[in-house]
Amino acid sequence: MSELKLFAGPRAMQTISEKGLRASDFSWMAGASGGPKWFVLYGLDRYLAGSFFVDKAHPLRLVGSSAGAWRLACYAHSNPVQALDTLAARYAGQTYSSKRPDRHEISDEARRMLQGILGDNESAVAEKYIAENPQRRLYVIADRARRVVRSENKLALNAGLLTAAVGNMVSRRSLNWFFERYVFHNALDNPAALPLHDRSTRFVMLNQKNVCDALMASGSIPLVMEAVTGISGAGKAVFRDGGITDYHLDLPFNKLDGLVLYPHFYASVIPGWFDKFAPWHKADPAHFDNVLLVTPTKEFVQSLPYGKIPDRNDFVRLGERERIIYWQTVLRESERLAVAFEALVNKGADITSMLEPFTAGRLKHV
């Protein structure tokens, strides 16, 4: 059974066809939002962080939102594989004392999870390392909430989100009324390293006081988790999930030097979270000229329990024990993607026949 599909933009196609999959050719890595969907990529993440990129001479920049940012923060950790293992174990093993945990309880659990990844009592040391890592430079996307979506009042927040969703159907630019993109970036980098001009964007330098808060902000789903405030370097801004504006990262990757590796759980790219309800909003194909999108095949997904990858609805759909067993099974099965990718690396330029064009057809809602 085939486990992986590889989609390449024209520049990525040419480079990989000539040289194969080489860590030295990738300058950036992207991580999409998606909550527990990332479990299907866990084995591949362990291989990439612990083997493929280990001896890379030049910096690897890592940009992600929500769960994608959490994954990539592990890459920037002093012990990336251990950090990924901790994230996977704690995320997949989540339990709550309440049958219907509220925003406060879910947020507290998420922060404990992050503290575990950072080493609990040594979190300040880990935050400093991640903020200043010269080889793996992290970029975390979060959204500053504006106007009514700043509120924690459920009715007001619901009304604001509904209005934002309706406006987004007309134009993605309407989101600027409600959300402003913030990028928390590696302390050694100039914001110009990631040129973003599609919407209002502010850059804040990561430091040992704000790494955990920035990651919390990036994953704080409205109505599910509490907003995050008081982030060092960001004043009194109120932050919510970065996936609202940048769900699957339709960023100008084509303006970046080198190739972009994008392990993704889907073979399609949805620009922002609200675009799930506006399928006519598609990512810009030009942005993916130098991108290699690596995804599990339909056959691999169908071989998993329930024939699907995990998602947040599993909290409702499954009992606690059943959910945990399912998620842990997917984590184990994900190792097959790592084995498949390593085999492709070992083939060198002989993988050309496996590359599929990253055309506009891959940039649609599925």
CSV table of C-alpha atoms in Angstrom, one decimal:
chain,number,residue,atom,x,y,z
A,1,MET,CA,0.0,0.0,0.0
A,2,SER,CA,1.2,3.5,-0.8
A,3,GLU,CA,1.5,5.7,2.3
A,4,LEU,CA,2.5,9.1,0.9
A,5,LYS,CA,1.7,11.5,-1.9
A,6,LEU,CA,4.0,14.3,-2.9
A,7,PHE,CA,2.8,17.5,-4.7
A,8,ALA,CA,5.4,19.9,-5.9
A,9,GLY,CA,5.2,23.4,-7.4
A,10,PRO,CA,7.3,24.0,-10.6
A,11,ARG,CA,10.4,25.2,-8.8
A,12,ALA,CA,10.2,22.4,-6.2
A,13,MET,CA,9.6,19.9,-9.0
A,14,GLN,CA,12.7,20.9,-10.9
A,15,THR,CA,15.0,20.9,-7.8
A,16,ILE,CA,13.8,17.6,-6.4
A,17,SER,CA,13.8,16.0,-9.9
A,18,GLU,CA,17.5,16.9,-10.2
A,19,LYS,CA,18.7,16.4,-6.7
A,20,GLY,CA,16.2,14.3,-4.8
A,21,LEU,CA,15.0,15.0,-1.3
A,22,ARG,CA,17.9,16.9,0.4
A,23,ALA,CA,17.6,18.7,3.7
A,24,SER,CA,20.0,21.4,2.4
A,25,ASP,CA,17.5,22.5,-0.3
A,26,PHE,CA,14.7,23.3,2.2
A,27,SER,CA,14.9,26.7,3.9
A,28,TRP,CA,11.4,26.7,5.4
A,29,MET,CA,8.8,24.3,6.9
A,30,ALA,CA,5.1,25.0,7.2
A,31,GLY,CA,2.6,23.7,9.8
A,32,ALA,CA,-1.2,24.0,9.4
A,33,SER,CA,-3.8,24.4,12.1
A,34,GLY,CA,-5.9,21.3,12.7
A,35,GLY,CA,-5.9,20.2,16.3
A,36,PRO,CA,-5.5,16.4,16.7
A,37,LYS,CA,-5.3,16.0,12.9
A,38,TRP,CA,-1.6,16.4,13.4
A,39,PHE,CA,-1.4,12.9,15.0
A,40,VAL,CA,-1.2,11.4,11.5
A,41,LEU,CA,2.0,13.4,10.9
A,42,TYR,CA,3.6,12.5,14.3
A,43,GLY,CA,5.9,9.7,13.0
A,44,LEU,CA,7.0,11.9,10.0
A,45,ASP,CA,7.7,14.8,12.4
A,46,ARG,CA,9.9,12.6,14.6
A,47,TYR,CA,11.9,11.5,11.5
A,48,LEU,CA,12.3,15.0,10.1
A,49,ALA,CA,13.2,16.6,13.4
A,50,GLY,CA,15.4,13.8,14.7
A,51,SER,CA,17.1,12.6,11.4
A,52,PHE,CA,16.4,14.4,8.2
A,53,PHE,CA,17.2,17.9,9.4
A,54,VAL,CA,19.8,17.1,12.1
A,55,ASP,CA,22.9,17.9,10.0
A,56,LYS,CA,21.4,20.8,8.0
A,57,ALA,CA,24.1,23.5,7.9
A,58,HIS,CA,21.9,26.5,7.3
A,59,PRO,CA,18.9,27.7,9.4
A,60,LEU,CA,15.5,26.1,8.9
A,61,ARG,CA,12.7,28.5,9.5
A,62,LEU,CA,9.4,27.1,10.8
A,63,VAL,CA,6.1,28.9,10.4
A,64,GLY,CA,2.8,27.6,11.7
A,65,SER,CA,-0.5,28.4,13.3
A,66,SER,CA,-2.3,26.7,16.2
A,67,ALA,CA,-1.4,23.0,16.4
A,68,GLY,CA,1.0,23.5,13.5
A,69,ALA,CA,2.9,26.1,15.6
A,70,TRP,CA,2.9,23.7,18.6
A,71,ARG,CA,4.5,20.9,16.4
A,72,LEU,CA,7.1,23.2,15.0
A,73,ALA,CA,8.0,24.7,18.4
A,74,CYS,CA,9.1,21.1,19.3
A,75,TYR,CA,11.5,21.2,16.3
A,76,ALA,CA,13.1,24.3,17.8
A,77,HIS,CA,13.4,22.7,21.3
A,78,SER,CA,16.8,21.5,22.5
A,79,ASN,CA,15.5,17.9,22.3
A,80,PRO,CA,13.0,18.0,19.5
A,81,VAL,CA,12.1,14.3,19.4
A,82,GLN,CA,11.5,14.2,23.2
A,83,ALA,CA,9.4,17.4,22.9
A,84,LEU,CA,7.3,15.8,20.1
A,85,ASP,CA,6.8,12.6,22.1
A,86,THR,CA,5.7,14.7,25.1
A,87,LEU,CA,3.2,16.7,23.0
A,88,ALA,CA,1.8,13.5,21.4
A,89,ALA,CA,1.5,11.7,24.7
A,90,ARG,CA,-0.2,14.6,26.6
A,91,TYR,CA,-2.4,15.6,23.7
A,92,ALA,CA,-3.6,12.1,22.9
A,93,GLY,CA,-4.1,11.3,26.6
A,94,GLN,CA,-6.2,14.3,27.5
A,95,THR,CA,-8.9,13.7,30.1
A,96,TYR,CA,-11.2,16.1,31.9
A,97,SER,CA,-13.0,15.9,35.2
A,98,SER,CA,-16.1,17.5,33.6
A,99,LYS,CA,-18.3,15.7,31.0
A,100,ARG,CA,-18.5,19.1,29.2
A,101,PRO,CA,-15.4,21.0,30.1
A,102,ASP,CA,-15.7,24.8,29.8
A,103,ARG,CA,-13.2,27.2,28.2
A,104,HIS,CA,-11.3,27.7,31.5
A,105,GLU,CA,-10.8,24.0,32.0
A,106,ILE,CA,-9.7,23.4,28.4
A,107,SER,CA,-7.3,26.3,28.5
A,108,ASP,CA,-5.8,25.2,31.7
A,109,GLU,CA,-5.2,21.7,30.3
A,110,ALA,CA,-3.6,23.2,27.1
A,111,ARG,CA,-1.3,25.3,29.2
A,112,ARG,CA,-0.2,22.4,31.3
A,113,MET,CA,0.5,20.5,28.1
A,114,LEU,CA,2.7,23.3,26.9
A,115,GLN,CA,4.5,23.5,30.2
A,116,GLY,CA,5.2,19.8,30.0
A,117,ILE,CA,6.7,20.2,26.5
A,118,LEU,CA,8.9,23.1,27.9
A,119,GLY,CA,10.0,21.0,30.8
A,120,ASP,CA,7.7,22.3,33.6
A,121,ASN,CA,10.3,23.6,36.2
A,122,GLU,CA,12.8,24.5,33.4
A,123,SER,CA,10.3,26.2,31.1
A,124,ALA,CA,12.1,29.5,31.2
A,125,VAL,CA,15.3,27.8,29.9
A,126,ALA,CA,13.4,26.1,27.1
A,127,GLU,CA,11.6,29.3,26.1
A,128,LYS,CA,14.9,31.1,25.8
A,129,TYR,CA,16.3,28.3,23.7
A,130,ILE,CA,13.3,28.2,21.4
A,131,ALA,CA,13.2,32.0,21.0
A,132,GLU,CA,16.9,32.2,20.1
A,133,ASN,CA,17.6,28.9,18.4
A,134,PRO,CA,20.0,29.8,15.5
A,135,GLN,CA,19.4,26.7,13.5
A,136,ARG,CA,15.6,26.2,13.8
A,137,ARG,CA,13.9,29.6,13.8
A,138,LEU,CA,10.3,29.5,14.9
A,139,TYR,CA,7.5,31.8,13.6
A,140,VAL,CA,4.2,31.6,15.4
A,141,ILE,CA,1.0,33.1,13.9
A,142,ALA,CA,-1.7,34.3,16.2
A,143,ASP,CA,-4.7,36.7,15.7
A,144,ARG,CA,-5.3,39.9,17.6
A,145,ALA,CA,-9.0,40.0,18.3
A,146,ARG,CA,-10.7,43.4,17.5
A,147,ARG,CA,-14.0,44.9,18.4
A,148,VAL,CA,-16.7,42.5,19.6
A,149,VAL,CA,-14.6,39.3,19.2
A,150,ARG,CA,-12.5,40.5,22.0
A,151,SER,CA,-15.3,39.7,24.4
A,152,GLU,CA,-15.6,36.5,26.4
A,153,ASN,CA,-19.3,36.9,26.6
A,154,LYS,CA,-20.7,33.9,24.7
A,155,LEU,CA,-23.5,35.8,23.0
A,156,ALA,CA,-21.4,38.7,21.9
A,157,LEU,CA,-18.5,36.5,20.7
A,158,ASN,CA,-20.9,34.3,18.8
A,159,ALA,CA,-22.5,37.3,17.1
A,160,GLY,CA,-19.1,38.7,16.2
A,161,LEU,CA,-17.8,35.4,14.8
A,162,LEU,CA,-21.0,35.0,12.7
A,163,THR,CA,-20.6,38.5,11.4
A,164,ALA,CA,-17.0,37.8,10.5
A,165,ALA,CA,-17.9,34.6,8.8
A,166,VAL,CA,-20.6,36.3,6.7
A,167,GLY,CA,-18.2,39.1,5.7
A,168,ASN,CA,-15.5,36.6,4.8
A,169,MET,CA,-17.9,35.0,2.3
A,170,VAL,CA,-17.8,38.3,0.4
A,171,SER,CA,-14.1,39.0,0.9
A,172,ARG,CA,-11.3,37.6,3.0
A,173,ARG,CA,-10.2,41.2,3.5
A,174,SER,CA,-13.3,41.8,5.7
A,175,LEU,CA,-11.6,39.8,8.4
A,176,ASN,CA,-9.3,42.8,9.0
A,177,TRP,CA,-12.3,44.4,10.8
A,178,PHE,CA,-12.2,41.6,13.4
A,179,PHE,CA,-8.7,40.0,13.4
A,180,GLU,CA,-5.2,41.3,12.9
A,181,ARG,CA,-2.4,38.8,12.1
A,182,TYR,CA,0.5,38.8,14.6
A,183,VAL,CA,3.7,36.9,13.9
A,184,PHE,CA,5.9,36.0,16.9
A,185,HIS,CA,9.3,35.4,15.4
A,186,ASN,CA,12.8,34.0,16.3
A,187,ALA,CA,14.8,36.7,18.1
A,188,LEU,CA,17.7,36.4,15.6
A,189,ASP,CA,15.6,37.2,12.6
A,190,ASN,CA,14.4,40.4,11.0
A,191,PRO,CA,10.6,40.4,10.1
A,192,ALA,CA,11.6,41.0,6.5
A,193,ALA,CA,12.6,37.3,6.4
A,194,LEU,CA,8.8,36.5,6.0
A,195,PRO,CA,7.3,39.2,3.7
A,196,LEU,CA,3.5,39.4,4.3
A,197,HIS,CA,1.5,42.1,2.6
A,198,ASP,CA,-1.9,40.4,2.0
A,199,ARG,CA,-3.3,41.8,5.2
A,200,SER,CA,-2.4,43.9,8.2
A,201,THR,CA,0.5,42.1,10.0
A,202,ARG,CA,2.5,42.9,13.0
A,203,PHE,CA,5.7,41.2,14.1
A,204,VAL,CA,6.8,40.6,17.7
A,205,MET,CA,10.1,39.1,18.7
A,206,LEU,CA,10.1,35.9,20.7
A,207,ASN,CA,11.8,35.9,24.1
A,208,GLN,CA,12.0,33.7,27.1
A,209,LYS,CA,8.9,35.4,28.6
A,210,ASN,CA,6.5,35.0,25.7
A,211,VAL,CA,7.1,31.7,23.9
A,212,CYS,CA,4.5,29.8,25.9
A,213,ASP,CA,2.0,32.6,25.7
A,214,ALA,CA,2.4,33.1,22.0
A,215,LEU,CA,1.8,29.3,21.4
A,216,MET,CA,-1.2,29.5,23.7
A,217,ALA,CA,-2.6,32.4,21.7
A,218,SER,CA,-2.0,30.7,18.4
A,219,GLY,CA,-4.1,27.7,19.5
A,220,SER,CA,-6.9,29.5,21.5
A,221,ILE,CA,-10.0,28.5,19.6
A,222,PRO,CA,-12.8,31.0,20.1
A,223,LEU,CA,-15.7,29.6,22.2
A,224,VAL,CA,-13.6,26.5,23.0
A,225,MET,CA,-10.7,28.2,24.9
A,226,GLU,CA,-10.1,31.6,26.6
A,227,ALA,CA,-8.4,34.4,24.7
A,228,VAL,CA,-4.8,35.2,25.7
A,229,THR,CA,-3.8,38.6,26.9
A,230,GLY,CA,-0.7,40.2,28.4
A,231,ILE,CA,1.9,38.7,26.0
A,232,SER,CA,5.3,40.2,26.5
A,233,GLY,CA,6.0,42.6,23.6
A,234,ALA,CA,2.4,42.7,22.5
A,235,GLY,CA,1.0,45.2,25.0
A,236,LYS,CA,-2.7,44.7,26.1
A,237,ALA,CA,-3.8,43.0,22.9
A,238,VAL,CA,-6.3,40.1,23.1
A,239,PHE,CA,-5.4,37.1,21.0
A,240,ARG,CA,-7.2,34.1,19.5
A,241,ASP,CA,-6.4,31.2,17.3
A,242,GLY,CA,-4.0,32.0,14.4
A,243,GLY,CA,-5.9,29.5,12.2
A,244,ILE,CA,-8.8,32.0,11.8
A,245,THR,CA,-6.8,34.0,9.3
A,246,ASP,CA,-4.1,31.4,8.4
A,247,TYR,CA,-5.7,27.9,8.6
A,248,HIS,CA,-3.5,26.1,6.1
A,249,LEU,CA,-1.1,28.9,5.4
A,250,ASP,CA,-1.7,30.6,2.0
A,251,LEU,CA,1.5,32.6,2.5
A,252,PRO,CA,3.8,34.0,-0.3
A,253,PHE,CA,6.2,31.1,0.0
A,254,ASN,CA,7.4,31.8,-3.6
A,255,LYS,CA,9.1,35.0,-2.3
A,256,LEU,CA,11.3,32.9,0.0
A,257,ASP,CA,14.7,31.5,-0.8
A,258,GLY,CA,15.0,27.8,-1.1
A,259,LEU,CA,12.2,25.2,-0.9
A,260,VAL,CA,9.4,24.9,1.6
A,261,LEU,CA,8.6,21.5,3.1
A,262,TYR,CA,4.9,21.3,4.0
A,263,PRO,CA,3.8,18.0,5.7
A,264,HIS,CA,0.0,18.2,5.7
A,265,PHE,CA,-2.8,16.0,6.7
A,266,TYR,CA,-4.9,17.0,3.6
A,267,ALA,CA,-4.1,17.1,-0.1
A,268,SER,CA,-5.6,20.6,-0.3
A,269,VAL,CA,-5.1,24.0,1.2
A,270,ILE,CA,-7.8,26.1,2.8
A,271,PRO,CA,-6.6,29.7,3.4
A,272,GLY,CA,-8.5,30.6,6.6
A,273,TRP,CA,-10.8,28.8,9.0
A,274,PHE,CA,-13.9,30.6,7.8
A,275,ASP,CA,-13.1,29.5,4.2
A,276,LYS,CA,-14.3,26.0,5.1
A,277,PHE,CA,-17.7,27.6,4.5
A,278,ALA,CA,-16.6,29.5,1.4
A,279,PRO,CA,-15.2,26.9,-1.0
A,280,TRP,CA,-14.8,29.5,-3.7
A,281,HIS,CA,-12.0,31.1,-1.7
A,282,LYS,CA,-8.9,29.3,-2.9
A,283,ALA,CA,-5.2,29.6,-2.1
A,284,ASP,CA,-3.0,31.4,-4.7
A,285,PRO,CA,-1.3,28.8,-6.8
A,286,ALA,CA,1.7,31.2,-7.4
A,287,HIS,CA,2.5,31.0,-3.7
A,288,PHE,CA,3.3,27.3,-3.9
A,289,ASP,CA,5.9,27.5,-6.7
A,290,ASN,CA,8.7,26.3,-4.3
A,291,VAL,CA,6.5,24.1,-2.0
A,292,LEU,CA,6.6,20.3,-1.6
A,293,LEU,CA,3.3,19.2,0.0
A,294,VAL,CA,3.6,15.8,1.6
A,295,THR,CA,0.4,14.1,2.6
A,296,PRO,CA,-0.9,10.6,3.6
A,297,THR,CA,-2.7,8.8,0.8
A,298,LYS,CA,-6.4,8.0,0.9
A,299,GLU,CA,-5.5,4.3,1.3
A,300,PHE,CA,-3.4,5.1,4.4
A,301,VAL,CA,-6.2,7.1,5.9
A,302,GLN,CA,-8.8,4.4,5.2
A,303,SER,CA,-6.5,1.9,6.9
A,304,LEU,CA,-6.8,3.8,10.2
A,305,PRO,CA,-9.5,3.0,12.8
A,306,TYR,CA,-12.8,4.5,11.7
A,307,GLY,CA,-11.2,5.2,8.3
A,308,LYS,CA,-10.3,8.7,9.1
A,309,ILE,CA,-7.7,10.9,10.8
A,310,PRO,CA,-8.5,12.3,14.3
A,311,ASP,CA,-10.3,15.5,14.8
A,312,ARG,CA,-11.8,17.5,17.7
A,313,ASN,CA,-15.2,16.0,17.1
A,314,ASP,CA,-13.8,12.8,18.5
A,315,PHE,CA,-14.3,14.3,22.0
A,316,VAL,CA,-18.0,14.2,21.4
A,317,ARG,CA,-18.3,11.2,19.0
A,318,LEU,CA,-16.3,8.7,21.1
A,319,GLY,CA,-16.1,7.8,24.8
A,320,GLU,CA,-13.0,8.8,26.6
A,321,ARG,CA,-11.3,5.4,26.6
A,322,GLU,CA,-12.3,4.7,23.0
A,323,ARG,CA,-10.9,8.1,21.9
A,324,ILE,CA,-7.6,7.7,23.7
A,325,ILE,CA,-7.1,4.1,22.2
A,326,TYR,CA,-7.9,5.4,18.8
A,327,TRP,CA,-5.6,8.4,19.0
A,328,GLN,CA,-2.8,6.3,20.3
A,329,THR,CA,-3.3,3.8,17.5
A,330,VAL,CA,-3.0,6.6,14.9
A,331,LEU,CA,0.2,7.8,16.6
A,332,ARG,CA,1.7,4.4,16.2
A,333,GLU,CA,0.5,4.0,12.6
A,334,SER,CA,2.0,7.3,11.7
A,335,GLU,CA,5.4,5.8,11.9
A,336,ARG,CA,4.7,4.2,8.5
A,337,LEU,CA,4.8,7.7,6.9
A,338,ALA,CA,8.3,8.2,8.3
A,339,VAL,CA,9.4,4.9,6.9
A,340,ALA,CA,7.9,5.8,3.5
A,341,PHE,CA,9.6,9.3,3.5
A,342,GLU,CA,13.0,7.9,4.5
A,343,ALA,CA,12.7,5.4,1.6
A,344,LEU,CA,12.1,8.3,-0.8
A,345,VAL,CA,15.1,10.2,0.6
A,346,ASN,CA,17.3,7.2,-0.1
A,347,LYS,CA,16.1,6.9,-3.7
A,348,GLY,CA,17.7,10.3,-4.5
A,349,ALA,CA,16.5,11.7,-7.9
A,350,ASP,CA,14.8,8.5,-8.7
A,351,ILE,CA,11.6,9.7,-7.1
A,352,THR,CA,10.7,12.0,-10.0
A,353,SER,CA,7.9,9.7,-11.1
A,354,MET,CA,6.2,10.1,-7.7
A,355,LEU,CA,6.0,13.8,-7.8
A,356,GLU,CA,2.6,15.3,-8.9
A,357,PRO,CA,2.2,18.9,-10.0
A,358,PHE,CA,1.0,21.2,-7.3
A,359,THR,CA,-1.7,22.8,-9.4
A,360,ALA,CA,-4.7,25.0,-8.6
A,361,GLY,CA,-6.7,21.8,-8.2
A,362,ARG,CA,-4.9,21.1,-5.0
A,363,LEU,CA,-5.8,24.5,-3.7
A,364,LYS,CA,-9.5,24.0,-3.2
A,365,HIS,CA,-11.9,22.9,-0.4
A,366,VAL,CA,-12.4,19.2,-0.1
